[in-house]
Coordinates of C-alpha atoms in Angstrom, one line a residue:
M1 CA -23.0 17.2 17.4
T2 CA -19.8 15.6 16.2
H3 CA -18.9 14.0 12.8
N4 CA -17.4 10.7 12.1
R5 CA -15.6 9.8 8.8
Q6 CA -18.8 8.6 7.0
Q7 CA -20.5 11.9 7.9
W8 CA -17.6 14.0 6.5
E9 CA -17.7 11.9 3.3
A10 CA -21.4 12.5 3.1
L11 CA -20.8 16.3 3.4
E12 CA -18.4 16.0 0.5
T13 CA -20.9 14.3 -1.6
N14 CA -23.4 17.1 -0.9
D15 CA -21.1 20.1 -1.1
L16 CA -18.4 19.2 -3.7
A17 CA -18.7 19.5 -7.4
P18 CA -19.1 16.2 -9.4
Y19 CA -15.6 16.7 -10.9
A20 CA -14.0 17.1 -7.5
A21 CA -12.0 14.3 -5.8
H22 CA -14.2 12.7 -3.2
S23 CA -12.5 10.9 -0.2
A24 CA -14.9 8.0 -0.4
E25 CA -13.9 7.4 -4.0
S26 CA -10.1 7.5 -3.6
L27 CA -8.1 5.0 -5.5
G28 CA -6.6 4.1 -2.2
R29 CA -3.1 3.4 -0.7
R30 CA -0.4 1.0 -1.8
F31 CA -0.5 -0.7 1.5
I32 CA -4.1 -1.5 2.8
E33 CA -4.9 0.1 6.1
P34 CA -8.2 0.3 7.9
P35 CA -10.0 3.6 7.4
H36 CA -9.8 6.1 10.3
P37 CA -13.0 6.4 12.3
V38 CA -13.1 10.2 12.2
R39 CA -10.8 11.6 9.4
P40 CA -11.4 11.1 5.7
C41 CA -8.4 9.8 3.8
F42 CA -7.1 13.1 2.4
Q43 CA -7.3 14.8 5.8
R44 CA -5.4 11.9 7.2
D45 CA -2.8 12.3 4.4
R46 CA -2.5 16.1 5.3
D47 CA -1.8 15.2 8.9
R48 CA 0.8 12.6 8.0
V49 CA 2.7 15.2 5.8
L50 CA 2.5 17.8 8.7
H51 CA 4.0 15.3 11.2
S52 CA 6.8 14.1 8.8
R53 CA 10.5 14.8 9.2
C54 CA 10.8 15.9 5.6
F55 CA 8.2 18.6 6.1
R56 CA 9.8 19.9 9.3
R57 CA 13.1 20.2 7.5
L58 CA 11.6 22.8 5.1
E59 CA 12.1 25.3 7.9
Y60 CA 15.8 25.3 7.2
K61 CA 15.9 25.1 3.5
T62 CA 16.4 28.2 1.1
Q63 CA 13.6 29.8 -0.7
V64 CA 15.6 32.7 -2.2
F65 CA 18.0 33.7 0.5
V66 CA 20.3 31.2 2.2
N67 CA 18.7 30.1 5.4
G68 CA 19.8 32.1 8.4
T69 CA 20.6 35.3 6.5
A70 CA 17.8 37.3 8.3
D71 CA 14.9 36.6 10.5
H72 CA 12.0 37.6 8.2
Y73 CA 13.0 36.1 4.8
R74 CA 10.9 33.3 3.6
T75 CA 12.1 29.7 3.8
R76 CA 10.7 26.7 1.9
L77 CA 8.4 26.1 5.0
T78 CA 6.9 29.6 5.1
H79 CA 6.5 29.5 1.3
T80 CA 4.7 26.1 1.6
I81 CA 2.4 27.3 4.3
E82 CA 1.5 30.4 2.3
M83 CA 0.9 28.3 -0.9
A84 CA -1.3 25.9 1.1
A85 CA -3.5 28.8 2.2
V86 CA -3.9 30.1 -1.3
G87 CA -4.6 26.6 -2.6
R88 CA -7.3 25.9 0.0
T89 CA -9.1 29.2 -0.8
L90 CA -9.1 28.4 -4.5
A91 CA -10.3 24.9 -3.8
R92 CA -13.2 26.2 -1.8
V93 CA -14.4 28.6 -4.4
F94 CA -14.2 25.9 -7.1
R95 CA -15.9 23.4 -4.8
V96 CA -13.2 20.8 -5.0
N97 CA -11.5 18.9 -2.2
E98 CA -9.8 21.4 0.1
D99 CA -8.0 18.7 2.1
L100 CA -6.5 17.1 -1.0
T101 CA -5.4 20.4 -2.4
E102 CA -3.8 21.5 0.8
T103 CA -2.0 18.2 1.2
I104 CA -0.4 18.5 -2.3
C105 CA 0.6 22.0 -1.5
L106 CA 2.1 21.0 1.8
A107 CA 4.1 18.1 0.4
H108 CA 5.1 19.6 -3.0
D109 CA 8.6 20.7 -1.9
V110 CA 9.5 18.0 0.7
G111 CA 12.0 16.6 -1.8
H112 CA 13.6 19.9 -2.5
S113 CA 17.4 20.1 -2.2
P114 CA 19.2 22.5 0.3
F115 CA 20.1 25.9 -1.2
G116 CA 17.1 26.4 -3.5
H117 CA 17.0 25.7 -7.2
R118 CA 20.8 26.0 -7.5
G119 CA 21.1 23.1 -5.2
E120 CA 18.8 21.2 -7.4
Y121 CA 20.8 22.0 -10.5
V122 CA 24.0 20.7 -8.9
L123 CA 22.4 17.5 -7.8
N124 CA 21.0 16.9 -11.2
D125 CA 24.4 17.5 -12.7
L126 CA 26.1 15.0 -10.2
M127 CA 23.4 12.5 -11.0
K128 CA 23.2 13.0 -14.8
E129 CA 24.5 9.5 -15.5
H130 CA 22.5 7.9 -12.7
G131 CA 18.9 9.0 -13.5
G132 CA 19.2 12.7 -12.7
F133 CA 17.5 14.7 -9.9
D134 CA 14.2 16.5 -10.0
H135 CA 12.6 17.9 -6.9
N136 CA 9.1 17.0 -7.9
L137 CA 10.1 13.4 -8.3
Q138 CA 12.1 13.6 -5.1
S139 CA 9.1 14.8 -3.2
L140 CA 7.2 11.6 -4.3
R141 CA 10.3 9.6 -3.4
A142 CA 10.4 11.1 0.1
V143 CA 6.8 10.3 1.0
E144 CA 7.0 6.8 -0.7
K145 CA 10.4 5.5 0.5
L146 CA 12.5 7.8 2.6
E147 CA 10.2 8.5 5.6
Y148 CA 10.2 5.7 8.2
Q149 CA 7.4 6.3 10.7
Y150 CA 5.4 3.1 10.3
P151 CA 6.4 -0.5 11.0
G152 CA 4.5 -2.1 8.2
F153 CA 5.8 -0.1 5.2
A154 CA 8.3 2.5 4.0
G155 CA 7.1 6.0 3.5
L156 CA 3.8 7.6 4.5
N157 CA 1.5 5.4 2.5
L158 CA -0.4 8.4 1.1
T159 CA -3.4 8.0 -1.2
W160 CA -2.9 7.7 -4.9
E161 CA -4.4 11.2 -5.5
V162 CA -1.8 12.9 -3.3
R163 CA 1.1 11.0 -4.9
A164 CA -0.1 11.6 -8.4
G165 CA -0.3 15.3 -7.6
L166 CA 3.3 15.3 -6.4
L167 CA 4.5 13.3 -9.4
K168 CA 3.8 16.4 -11.4
H169 CA 1.3 19.0 -10.4
E170 CA 1.2 20.5 -13.9
A171 CA 0.4 18.7 -17.1
A172 CA 1.5 15.0 -17.4
A173 CA 2.4 13.1 -20.5
P174 CA -0.7 11.5 -22.1
E175 CA 0.6 8.1 -21.5
A176 CA 1.8 8.7 -17.9
H177 CA 0.6 6.2 -15.2
L178 CA 1.0 5.8 -11.5
D179 CA 0.3 2.3 -10.1
G180 CA -1.6 1.5 -13.3
Y181 CA -3.9 4.5 -13.3
P182 CA -3.5 7.3 -15.9
I183 CA -2.5 10.8 -14.7
G184 CA -2.6 12.7 -17.9
P185 CA -2.9 14.6 -20.2
F186 CA -3.9 17.0 -17.5
Q187 CA -4.1 16.5 -13.7
Y188 CA -7.3 16.6 -11.7
L189 CA -8.4 20.1 -10.5
E190 CA -6.9 19.9 -7.0
A191 CA -3.5 19.3 -8.5
Q192 CA -3.9 22.1 -11.1
I193 CA -4.9 24.4 -8.2
A194 CA -1.8 23.4 -6.3
D195 CA 0.4 24.2 -9.3
V196 CA -1.1 27.7 -9.9
A197 CA -1.0 28.4 -6.1
D198 CA 2.8 27.8 -6.2
D199 CA 3.2 30.4 -8.9
M200 CA 0.9 32.9 -7.3
T201 CA 2.7 32.8 -4.0
Y202 CA 6.3 33.2 -5.2
H203 CA 5.3 36.0 -7.6
A204 CA 4.0 38.1 -4.7
H205 CA 6.2 37.1 -1.8
D206 CA 9.7 36.8 -3.4
V207 CA 9.2 40.5 -4.4
D208 CA 8.5 41.3 -0.7
D209 CA 11.8 39.6 0.4
G210 CA 13.7 41.3 -2.5
L211 CA 12.6 44.7 -1.4
S212 CA 13.2 44.1 2.2
A213 CA 16.8 43.1 1.3
G214 CA 17.3 46.2 -0.8
L215 CA 18.2 44.1 -3.9
I216 CA 15.3 45.4 -6.0
T217 CA 13.8 48.9 -5.9
L218 CA 10.3 50.3 -6.2
D219 CA 11.6 52.4 -9.2
Q220 CA 12.4 49.2 -11.0
L221 CA 9.1 47.6 -10.2
R222 CA 7.2 50.6 -11.3
E223 CA 8.3 49.8 -14.9
L224 CA 6.4 46.4 -14.8
A225 CA 2.8 46.2 -16.0
F226 CA 1.7 43.9 -13.2
W227 CA 3.1 46.1 -10.4
K228 CA 1.5 49.1 -12.0
M229 CA -1.8 47.4 -11.9
A230 CA -1.5 46.3 -8.3
A231 CA -0.2 49.8 -7.3
A232 CA -3.1 51.5 -9.0
R233 CA -5.5 49.3 -7.2
A234 CA -3.9 50.2 -3.9
E235 CA -4.4 53.9 -4.6
E236 CA -8.1 53.2 -5.4
Q237 CA -8.6 51.3 -2.2
Y238 CA -6.9 53.8 0.2
A239 CA -6.8 57.6 -0.1
A240 CA -3.6 58.4 1.7
L241 CA -0.8 55.8 2.1
D242 CA 2.8 56.4 3.0
E243 CA 5.5 54.6 1.0
D244 CA 5.7 51.6 3.3
Q245 CA 1.9 51.1 3.5
H246 CA 1.6 51.5 -0.3
R247 CA 4.2 48.8 -0.8
R248 CA 2.5 46.3 1.5
I249 CA -1.0 46.9 0.0
T250 CA 0.5 46.6 -3.5
I251 CA 2.1 43.3 -2.7
R252 CA -1.1 42.1 -1.2
N253 CA -2.9 43.1 -4.4
L254 CA -0.3 41.1 -6.5
L255 CA -1.8 38.0 -4.8
D256 CA -5.4 39.1 -5.0
L257 CA -5.2 40.1 -8.7
Q258 CA -3.8 36.7 -9.6
A259 CA -6.5 34.9 -7.6
Q260 CA -9.2 36.9 -9.3
D261 CA -7.8 36.1 -12.7
V262 CA -7.5 32.4 -12.0
L263 CA -11.1 32.3 -10.7
S264 CA -12.4 34.2 -13.7
E265 CA -10.5 32.1 -16.2
G266 CA -11.3 28.9 -14.4
R267 CA -15.0 29.5 -14.2
A268 CA -15.1 30.3 -17.9
R269 CA -13.3 27.1 -18.8
L270 CA -15.4 25.0 -16.6
E271 CA -18.5 26.6 -18.1
E272 CA -17.2 25.9 -21.6
Y273 CA -16.3 22.3 -21.1
R274 CA -18.8 21.3 -18.3
P275 CA -16.9 18.3 -16.9
E276 CA -19.1 15.8 -15.0
R277 CA -16.4 13.8 -13.4
I278 CA -12.6 13.7 -12.8
A279 CA -11.9 11.8 -16.0
D280 CA -13.4 14.6 -18.0
V281 CA -11.0 17.1 -16.4
M282 CA -8.0 14.9 -17.0
R283 CA -8.9 14.3 -20.7
A284 CA -9.9 17.9 -21.5
P285 CA -8.3 19.6 -24.5
R286 CA -6.6 22.2 -22.1
R287 CA -6.2 23.0 -18.5
M288 CA -9.1 24.1 -16.5
I289 CA -7.2 26.1 -13.8
C290 CA -4.7 28.6 -15.1
F291 CA -4.1 32.4 -15.7
S292 CA -5.7 34.3 -18.6
S293 CA -3.5 35.1 -21.6
E294 CA -3.4 38.7 -20.5
M295 CA -2.2 37.9 -16.9
S296 CA 0.2 35.3 -18.3
G297 CA 1.9 37.9 -20.3
M298 CA 2.3 40.3 -17.3
L299 CA 3.5 37.5 -15.1
Q300 CA 6.1 36.4 -17.7
E301 CA 7.5 40.0 -17.6
F302 CA 7.4 39.9 -13.8
S303 CA 9.1 36.5 -13.6
D304 CA 11.8 37.5 -16.0
F305 CA 12.5 40.6 -13.9
L306 CA 12.7 38.4 -10.7
Y307 CA 15.2 36.1 -12.4
Q308 CA 17.4 38.8 -13.7
Q309 CA 17.3 41.3 -10.8
L310 CA 16.7 39.1 -7.7
Y311 CA 17.5 35.4 -8.2
Y312 CA 20.7 36.2 -10.1
H313 CA 21.6 39.3 -8.2
P314 CA 25.3 39.1 -7.2
A315 CA 24.4 39.2 -3.5
V316 CA 22.1 36.2 -3.8
A317 CA 23.9 34.4 -6.6
D318 CA 27.4 34.6 -4.9
A319 CA 26.1 33.3 -1.5
N320 CA 24.1 30.5 -3.1
S321 CA 27.0 29.6 -5.5
E322 CA 29.4 29.2 -2.6
A323 CA 26.9 27.2 -0.7
V324 CA 26.1 24.8 -3.5
E325 CA 29.7 24.2 -4.3
L326 CA 30.2 23.2 -0.7
M327 CA 27.2 20.9 -1.2
R328 CA 28.9 19.4 -4.3
G329 CA 32.0 18.7 -2.2
L330 CA 29.8 17.1 0.5
F331 CA 28.2 14.8 -2.1
L332 CA 31.6 13.7 -3.4
H333 CA 32.8 13.2 0.2
Y334 CA 29.8 10.8 0.8
V335 CA 30.5 8.9 -2.4
E336 CA 34.1 8.3 -1.2
R337 CA 33.2 7.6 2.4
P338 CA 29.5 6.4 2.6
E339 CA 30.1 5.2 6.1
T340 CA 29.9 8.8 7.3
M341 CA 26.3 9.1 6.3
G342 CA 23.4 8.5 8.8
E343 CA 22.4 5.0 9.8
K344 CA 19.1 5.0 7.9
A345 CA 20.9 6.1 4.7
K346 CA 23.6 3.4 5.1
E347 CA 20.8 0.8 5.4
R348 CA 19.6 1.7 1.9
L349 CA 22.9 1.3 0.2
E350 CA 22.4 -2.3 -0.8
T351 CA 18.9 -1.8 -2.3
E352 CA 19.3 1.7 -3.8
G353 CA 22.9 1.8 -4.8
L354 CA 25.6 4.3 -3.7
M355 CA 24.8 7.2 -6.0
R356 CA 21.1 7.3 -5.4
T357 CA 21.5 6.8 -1.6
V358 CA 24.0 9.7 -1.5
C359 CA 21.7 11.8 -3.5
D360 CA 18.7 11.1 -1.3
Y361 CA 20.8 11.9 1.8
V362 CA 22.2 15.2 0.4
A363 CA 18.7 16.2 -0.9
G364 CA 17.3 15.6 2.6
C365 CA 19.9 17.9 4.3
T366 CA 18.8 21.3 5.5
D367 CA 21.0 24.3 4.6
R368 CA 22.3 24.3 8.1
Y369 CA 23.0 20.6 8.4
A370 CA 24.8 20.6 5.0
L371 CA 27.1 23.3 6.2
E372 CA 27.7 21.6 9.5
E373 CA 28.5 18.4 7.7
C374 CA 31.0 20.2 5.5
E375 CA 32.7 21.6 8.5
K376 CA 32.7 18.2 10.3
H377 CA 34.2 16.4 7.3
C378 CA 36.6 19.2 6.4
V379 CA 34.8 19.9 3.0
C380 CA 35.9 23.3 1.8
L381 CA 35.9 25.3 -1.4
K382 CA 38.7 24.5 -3.8

């Protein structure tokens, strides 16, 4: 037996919680399109993101280490895929929409600049008198304006729910709106899950890459409460592990322990507030999906360690600093010579203005393409 769209939507009605986002009740798209005969709207959105150019470019964008440094370090793409897997699992347990959660996860970084967060800081500095730069807002801009796959409209024409999740998948200002609909003070559960899945993933996997690179050590990690908890759990699970096995199981437990904590805290808050529809979640006095205060404290220590010992390690910082300064030079080159940008970018100059068009073009570059363009246009470090 096969299912059509209406049958999938009926399954959602039967299986999802009343406070979940149901495909049949979506607030819709900016440009009206006939519904797909088989795929519900959020599944269709997921497929549009997966087939987009901005999603494919994540393969060559930095997560921690500049792309191409080694074969097994994570990129924006692998981080995104891992995050989507975590998000989908949490959505299933909380009985909310898996397709919507996964789509927000898959699209959350499509507006990210090359060279990681340092690249974002440089673009924001260059654009400080022209509206600034934020990768969350740029992700929304990418799917609304910068993709060009359809003849009838710019962008991917995603549903309101996906776009609202990208606008900010944390808490929104109480008065914030998108297309006339409120998105605050808190996002719906699928967006809250995407937000926490992002944190969960990098807490576990950036440590893995840092250890593989030799930039952080097990002795350093053994001083951290969260690592101690995960390591003790590994020893309870397996009687005899060599150091490499112990490390891998401990890293796996970093993710599992976060998931268990989020599930426990989320269940308690849902039980306390008993939301009956999406609006109840969005107007709740606090978030429904988050870490407990105990876990938040351990993760703050863990995150501080990652920033001090990994993200700002000289081997990472020096390579990233050199790359982002080249990116700064490339940005200024395009400002002076906009005719050297791609054809689609040049077509937007009249409507978007010079600075925003250059910002869009540089933000869309992969690490590799940005460096190639620097070489092509003789952009070098001063």
